[in-house]
Amino acid sequence: MDEDSILFGIRNAFALGNYQLVINEVSSSRGLHSPAAKLEAQTLLYRSYVAQGKYNLVINDISEKEAEGPLKAVRLLAVYLNAKQKNNKDESAIQQALALLEEGANRVDQTVQVVVATALVHEGNFDEALKVLHTRTKKLECCALATQIYLQMDRLDLARKEVSQAKAWAEDALLLQMMEAWVGLRVGGEKYQEAFYIFEEFGTSSAESSIKVLNGQAAANLALGRYPEAESILMEASNKNSDDPETLVNMIVCANLTGKPSDVISRYISQLREVAPQHPFVQDLDLKSNLFDRCASRFALVDS
């Protein structure tokens, strides 16, 4: 198998969230010989470890001084997320990542752009992340992250535009299909079913569905009102990793929609707080809870 074919499979596995498969493939592959191919494979390897939450492994493995730009960016993302996980903000990691972006050709390197922008998204700095991704013509990963950012900003119009523009050159790329599914879940109507079919195809195209793909299927089923099917898929995802934050969020939503007892829902929320205390769902829940308490404090119960 030639280098392009090997990298094509590794890229797709990463996009689908099959991170252990990426690690196994890169670790065992002997068909990558060019420096560029080896660098891309190594970068995807360490990005997979970051996705698995193995930040210290990445920090210790990648040389802070000798590594090339993409690997340095991945290391800085691991440093940032490791600090954030411990509730210790590391502003220096963000500043170093932005400084790295200005070195050499890093500003137009897709991996550096995506990794630095990812750190900024975790920081909640969407505008700055989009500036980092500004040069993204024919860079599908950059387009995919920009689409996610637009959806988080409730700019469905810009997300749809991003997908439309990518269709002109990305043809039927797997990541483009995923972008269409994300947008479809926000558009609604018949797009819900189209999104489900996309995630279902992803699930059948590989030997084992990843947690990421299963959550996509579950989200589509929830949107379609197929709650038992969604619950069954989420149980499958939970069996793979019971502490996956996205699975827990979807289980909370599903439990509410199916009228599960409050203690079940509270247990899922407590578990999410423990494994991902900084998750946007938890922060939004706390914000709304505080707002409710503040409003409630303005009223007093009067005995009739």
PDB file of N, CA and C in Angstrom, residues 217-264:
ATOM      1  N   GLN A 217     -25.281   9.153  15.800  1.00  0.00           N
ATOM      2  CA  GLN A 217     -26.500   8.382  15.538  1.00  0.00           C
ATOM      3  C   GLN A 217     -27.555   8.652  16.610  1.00  0.00           C
ATOM      4  N   ALA A 218     -27.099   8.686  17.870  1.00  0.00           N
ATOM      5  CA  ALA A 218     -28.030   8.915  18.979  1.00  0.00           C
ATOM      6  C   ALA A 218     -28.661  10.301  18.894  1.00  0.00           C
ATOM      7  N   ALA A 219     -27.847  11.311  18.579  1.00  0.00           N
ATOM      8  CA  ALA A 219     -28.364  12.683  18.462  1.00  0.00           C
ATOM      9  C   ALA A 219     -29.415  12.775  17.366  1.00  0.00           C
ATOM     10  N   ALA A 220     -29.167  12.099  16.240  1.00  0.00           N
ATOM     11  CA  ALA A 220     -30.139  12.107  15.147  1.00  0.00           C
ATOM     12  C   ALA A 220     -31.430  11.417  15.562  1.00  0.00           C
ATOM     13  N   ASN A 221     -31.310  10.301  16.267  1.00  0.00           N
ATOM     14  CA  ASN A 221     -32.508   9.590  16.729  1.00  0.00           C
ATOM     15  C   ASN A 221     -33.292  10.425  17.735  1.00  0.00           C
ATOM     16  N   LEU A 222     -32.595  11.132  18.610  1.00  0.00           N
ATOM     17  CA  LEU A 222     -33.275  12.007  19.572  1.00  0.00           C
ATOM     18  C   LEU A 222     -34.050  13.094  18.834  1.00  0.00           C
ATOM     19  N   ALA A 223     -33.411  13.671  17.811  1.00  0.00           N
ATOM     20  CA  ALA A 223     -34.066  14.726  17.036  1.00  0.00           C
ATOM     21  C   ALA A 223     -35.291  14.202  16.296  1.00  0.00           C
ATOM     22  N   LEU A 224     -35.233  12.928  15.911  1.00  0.00           N
ATOM     23  CA  LEU A 224     -36.343  12.303  15.182  1.00  0.00           C
ATOM     24  C   LEU A 224     -37.420  11.747  16.113  1.00  0.00           C
ATOM     25  N   GLY A 225     -37.193  11.873  17.426  1.00  0.00           N
ATOM     26  CA  GLY A 225     -38.170  11.368  18.390  1.00  0.00           C
ATOM     27  C   GLY A 225     -38.100   9.871  18.593  1.00  0.00           C
ATOM     28  N   ARG A 226     -37.022   9.250  18.137  1.00  0.00           N
ATOM     29  CA  ARG A 226     -36.869   7.797  18.296  1.00  0.00           C
ATOM     30  C   ARG A 226     -36.047   7.538  19.560  1.00  0.00           C
ATOM     31  N   TYR A 227     -36.690   7.750  20.697  1.00  0.00           N
ATOM     32  CA  TYR A 227     -35.980   7.706  21.971  1.00  0.00           C
ATOM     33  C   TYR A 227     -35.461   6.323  22.360  1.00  0.00           C
ATOM     34  N   PRO A 228     -36.236   5.247  22.189  1.00  0.00           N
ATOM     35  CA  PRO A 228     -35.692   3.927  22.548  1.00  0.00           C
ATOM     36  C   PRO A 228     -34.444   3.570  21.736  1.00  0.00           C
ATOM     37  N   GLU A 229     -34.469   3.900  20.435  1.00  0.00           N
ATOM     38  CA  GLU A 229     -33.301   3.626  19.592  1.00  0.00           C
ATOM     39  C   GLU A 229     -32.095   4.435  20.066  1.00  0.00           C
ATOM     40  N   ALA A 230     -32.346   5.697  20.410  1.00  0.00           N
ATOM     41  CA  ALA A 230     -31.268   6.564  20.891  1.00  0.00           C
ATOM     42  C   ALA A 230     -30.689   6.013  22.185  1.00  0.00           C
ATOM     43  N   GLU A 231     -31.567   5.594  23.088  1.00  0.00           N
ATOM     44  CA  GLU A 231     -31.107   5.067  24.372  1.00  0.00           C
ATOM     45  C   GLU A 231     -30.260   3.815  24.189  1.00  0.00           C
ATOM     46  N   SER A 232     -30.678   2.940  23.287  1.00  0.00           N
ATOM     47  CA  SER A 232     -29.933   1.706  23.025  1.00  0.00           C
ATOM     48  C   SER A 232     -28.531   2.016  22.493  1.00  0.00           C
ATOM     49  N   ILE A 233     -28.440   2.980  21.585  1.00  0.00           N
ATOM     50  CA  ILE A 233     -27.138   3.364  21.013  1.00  0.00           C
ATOM     51  C   ILE A 233     -26.252   4.001  22.081  1.00  0.00           C
ATOM     52  N   LEU A 234     -26.856   4.823  22.944  1.00  0.00           N
ATOM     53  CA  LEU A 234     -26.083   5.468  24.000  1.00  0.00           C
ATOM     54  C   LEU A 234     -25.569   4.450  25.012  1.00  0.00           C
ATOM     55  N   MET A 235     -26.331   3.406  25.266  1.00  0.00           N
ATOM     56  CA  MET A 235     -25.862   2.337  26.146  1.00  0.00           C
ATOM     57  C   MET A 235     -24.658   1.638  25.531  1.00  0.00           C
ATOM     58  N   GLU A 236     -24.692   1.458  24.211  1.00  0.00           N
ATOM     59  CA  GLU A 236     -23.556   0.855  23.510  1.00  0.00           C
ATOM     60  C   GLU A 236     -22.320   1.744  23.639  1.00  0.00           C
ATOM     61  N   ALA A 237     -22.519   3.049  23.485  1.00  0.00           N
ATOM     62  CA  ALA A 237     -21.401   3.994  23.624  1.00  0.00           C
ATOM     63  C   ALA A 237     -20.878   4.000  25.050  1.00  0.00           C
ATOM     64  N   SER A 238     -21.787   3.931  26.023  1.00  0.00           N
ATOM     65  CA  SER A 238     -21.391   3.925  27.430  1.00  0.00           C
ATOM     66  C   SER A 238     -20.599   2.676  27.786  1.00  0.00           C
ATOM     67  N   ASN A 239     -20.937   1.564  27.163  1.00  0.00           N
ATOM     68  CA  ASN A 239     -20.192   0.317  27.409  1.00  0.00           C
ATOM     69  C   ASN A 239     -18.755   0.419  26.911  1.00  0.00           C
ATOM     70  N   LYS A 240     -18.532   1.261  25.903  1.00  0.00           N
ATOM     71  CA  LYS A 240     -17.174   1.466  25.397  1.00  0.00           C
ATOM     72  C   LYS A 240     -16.375   2.371  26.334  1.00  0.00           C
ATOM     73  N   ASN A 241     -17.044   3.397  26.871  1.00  0.00           N
ATOM     74  CA  ASN A 241     -16.398   4.314  27.817  1.00  0.00           C
ATOM     75  C   ASN A 241     -17.491   5.002  28.624  1.00  0.00           C
ATOM     76  N   SER A 242     -17.666   4.566  29.850  1.00  0.00           N
ATOM     77  CA  SER A 242     -18.761   5.082  30.679  1.00  0.00           C
ATOM     78  C   SER A 242     -18.523   6.521  31.134  1.00  0.00           C
ATOM     79  N   ASP A 243     -17.303   7.025  30.949  1.00  0.00           N
ATOM     80  CA  ASP A 243     -16.989   8.383  31.383  1.00  0.00           C
ATOM     81  C   ASP A 243     -16.861   9.361  30.221  1.00  0.00           C
ATOM     82  N   ASP A 244     -17.305   8.971  29.039  1.00  0.00           N
ATOM     83  CA  ASP A 244     -17.217   9.888  27.902  1.00  0.00           C
ATOM     84  C   ASP A 244     -18.205  11.038  28.107  1.00  0.00           C
ATOM     85  N   PRO A 245     -17.730  12.279  28.121  1.00  0.00           N
ATOM     86  CA  PRO A 245     -18.603  13.431  28.420  1.00  0.00           C
ATOM     87  C   PRO A 245     -19.760  13.596  27.435  1.00  0.00           C
ATOM     88  N   GLU A 246     -19.494  13.431  26.132  1.00  0.00           N
ATOM     89  CA  GLU A 246     -20.560  13.638  25.141  1.00  0.00           C
ATOM     90  C   GLU A 246     -21.654  12.588  25.286  1.00  0.00           C
ATOM     91  N   THR A 247     -21.249  11.368  25.601  1.00  0.00           N
ATOM     92  CA  THR A 247     -22.243  10.317  25.827  1.00  0.00           C
ATOM     93  C   THR A 247     -23.097  10.650  27.040  1.00  0.00           C
ATOM     94  N   LEU A 248     -22.466  11.133  28.105  1.00  0.00           N
ATOM     95  CA  LEU A 248     -23.200  11.491  29.316  1.00  0.00           C
ATOM     96  C   LEU A 248     -24.190  12.631  29.056  1.00  0.00           C
ATOM     97  N   VAL A 249     -23.765  13.630  28.272  1.00  0.00           N
ATOM     98  CA  VAL A 249     -24.672  14.738  27.939  1.00  0.00           C
ATOM     99  C   VAL A 249     -25.891  14.204  27.197  1.00  0.00           C
ATOM    100  N   ASN A 250     -25.654  13.350  26.207  1.00  0.00           N
ATOM    101  CA  ASN A 250     -26.781  12.806  25.443  1.00  0.00           C
ATOM    102  C   ASN A 250     -27.663  11.895  26.296  1.00  0.00           C
ATOM    103  N   MET A 251     -27.064  11.203  27.271  1.00  0.00           N
ATOM    104  CA  MET A 251     -27.856  10.353  28.166  1.00  0.00           C
ATOM    105  C   MET A 251     -28.726  11.203  29.088  1.00  0.00           C
ATOM    106  N   ILE A 252     -28.216  12.369  29.497  1.00  0.00           N
ATOM    107  CA  ILE A 252     -29.013  13.292  30.313  1.00  0.00           C
ATOM    108  C   ILE A 252     -30.218  13.773  29.518  1.00  0.00           C
ATOM    109  N   VAL A 253     -29.974  14.165  28.263  1.00  0.00           N
ATOM    110  CA  VAL A 253     -31.055  14.640  27.395  1.00  0.00           C
ATOM    111  C   VAL A 253     -32.070  13.521  27.164  1.00  0.00           C
ATOM    112  N   CYS A 254     -31.578  12.331  26.854  1.00  0.00           N
ATOM    113  CA  CYS A 254     -32.468  11.197  26.586  1.00  0.00           C
ATOM    114  C   CYS A 254     -33.282  10.826  27.817  1.00  0.00           C
ATOM    115  N   ALA A 255     -32.640  10.860  28.982  1.00  0.00           N
ATOM    116  CA  ALA A 255     -33.333  10.522  30.222  1.00  0.00           C
ATOM    117  C   ALA A 255     -34.456  11.510  30.509  1.00  0.00           C
ATOM    118  N   ASN A 256     -34.217  12.782  30.229  1.00  0.00           N
ATOM    119  CA  ASN A 256     -35.262  13.799  30.407  1.00  0.00           C
ATOM    120  C   ASN A 256     -36.424  13.571  29.447  1.00  0.00           C
ATOM    121  N   LEU A 257     -36.099  13.281  28.189  1.00  0.00           N
ATOM    122  CA  LEU A 257     -37.134  13.107  27.172  1.00  0.00           C
ATOM    123  C   LEU A 257     -37.965  11.845  27.393  1.00  0.00           C
ATOM    124  N   THR A 258     -37.381  10.847  28.024  1.00  0.00           N
ATOM    125  CA  THR A 258     -38.100   9.583  28.251  1.00  0.00           C
ATOM    126  C   THR A 258     -38.706   9.512  29.645  1.00  0.00           C
ATOM    127  N   GLY A 259     -38.605  10.614  30.405  1.00  0.00           N
ATOM    128  CA  GLY A 259     -39.249  10.655  31.715  1.00  0.00           C
ATOM    129  C   GLY A 259     -38.607   9.762  32.756  1.00  0.00           C
ATOM    130  N   LYS A 260     -37.310   9.613  32.693  1.00  0.00           N
ATOM    131  CA  LYS A 260     -36.607   8.801  33.693  1.00  0.00           C
ATOM    132  C   LYS A 260     -36.712   9.470  35.067  1.00  0.00           C
ATOM    133  N   PRO A 261     -36.638   8.689  36.147  1.00  0.00           N
ATOM    134  CA  PRO A 261     -36.693   9.268  37.496  1.00  0.00           C
ATOM    135  C   PRO A 261     -35.604  10.316  37.700  1.00  0.00           C
ATOM    136  N   SER A 262     -35.886  11.307  38.537  1.00  0.00           N
ATOM    137  CA  SER A 262     -34.955  12.417  38.746  1.00  0.00           C
ATOM    138  C   SER A 262     -33.620  11.952  39.310  1.00  0.00           C
ATOM    139  N   ASP A 263     -33.643  10.857  40.105  1.00  0.00           N
ATOM    140  CA  ASP A 263     -32.376  10.391  40.682  1.00  0.00           C
ATOM    141  C   ASP A 263     -31.445   9.834  39.606  1.00  0.00           C
ATOM    142  N   VAL A 264     -32.013   9.256  38.553  1.00  0.00           N
ATOM    143  CA  VAL A 264     -31.208   8.756  37.427  1.00  0.00           C
ATOM    144  C   VAL A 264     -30.544   9.924  36.702  1.00  0.00           C
TER     145      VAL A 264
END
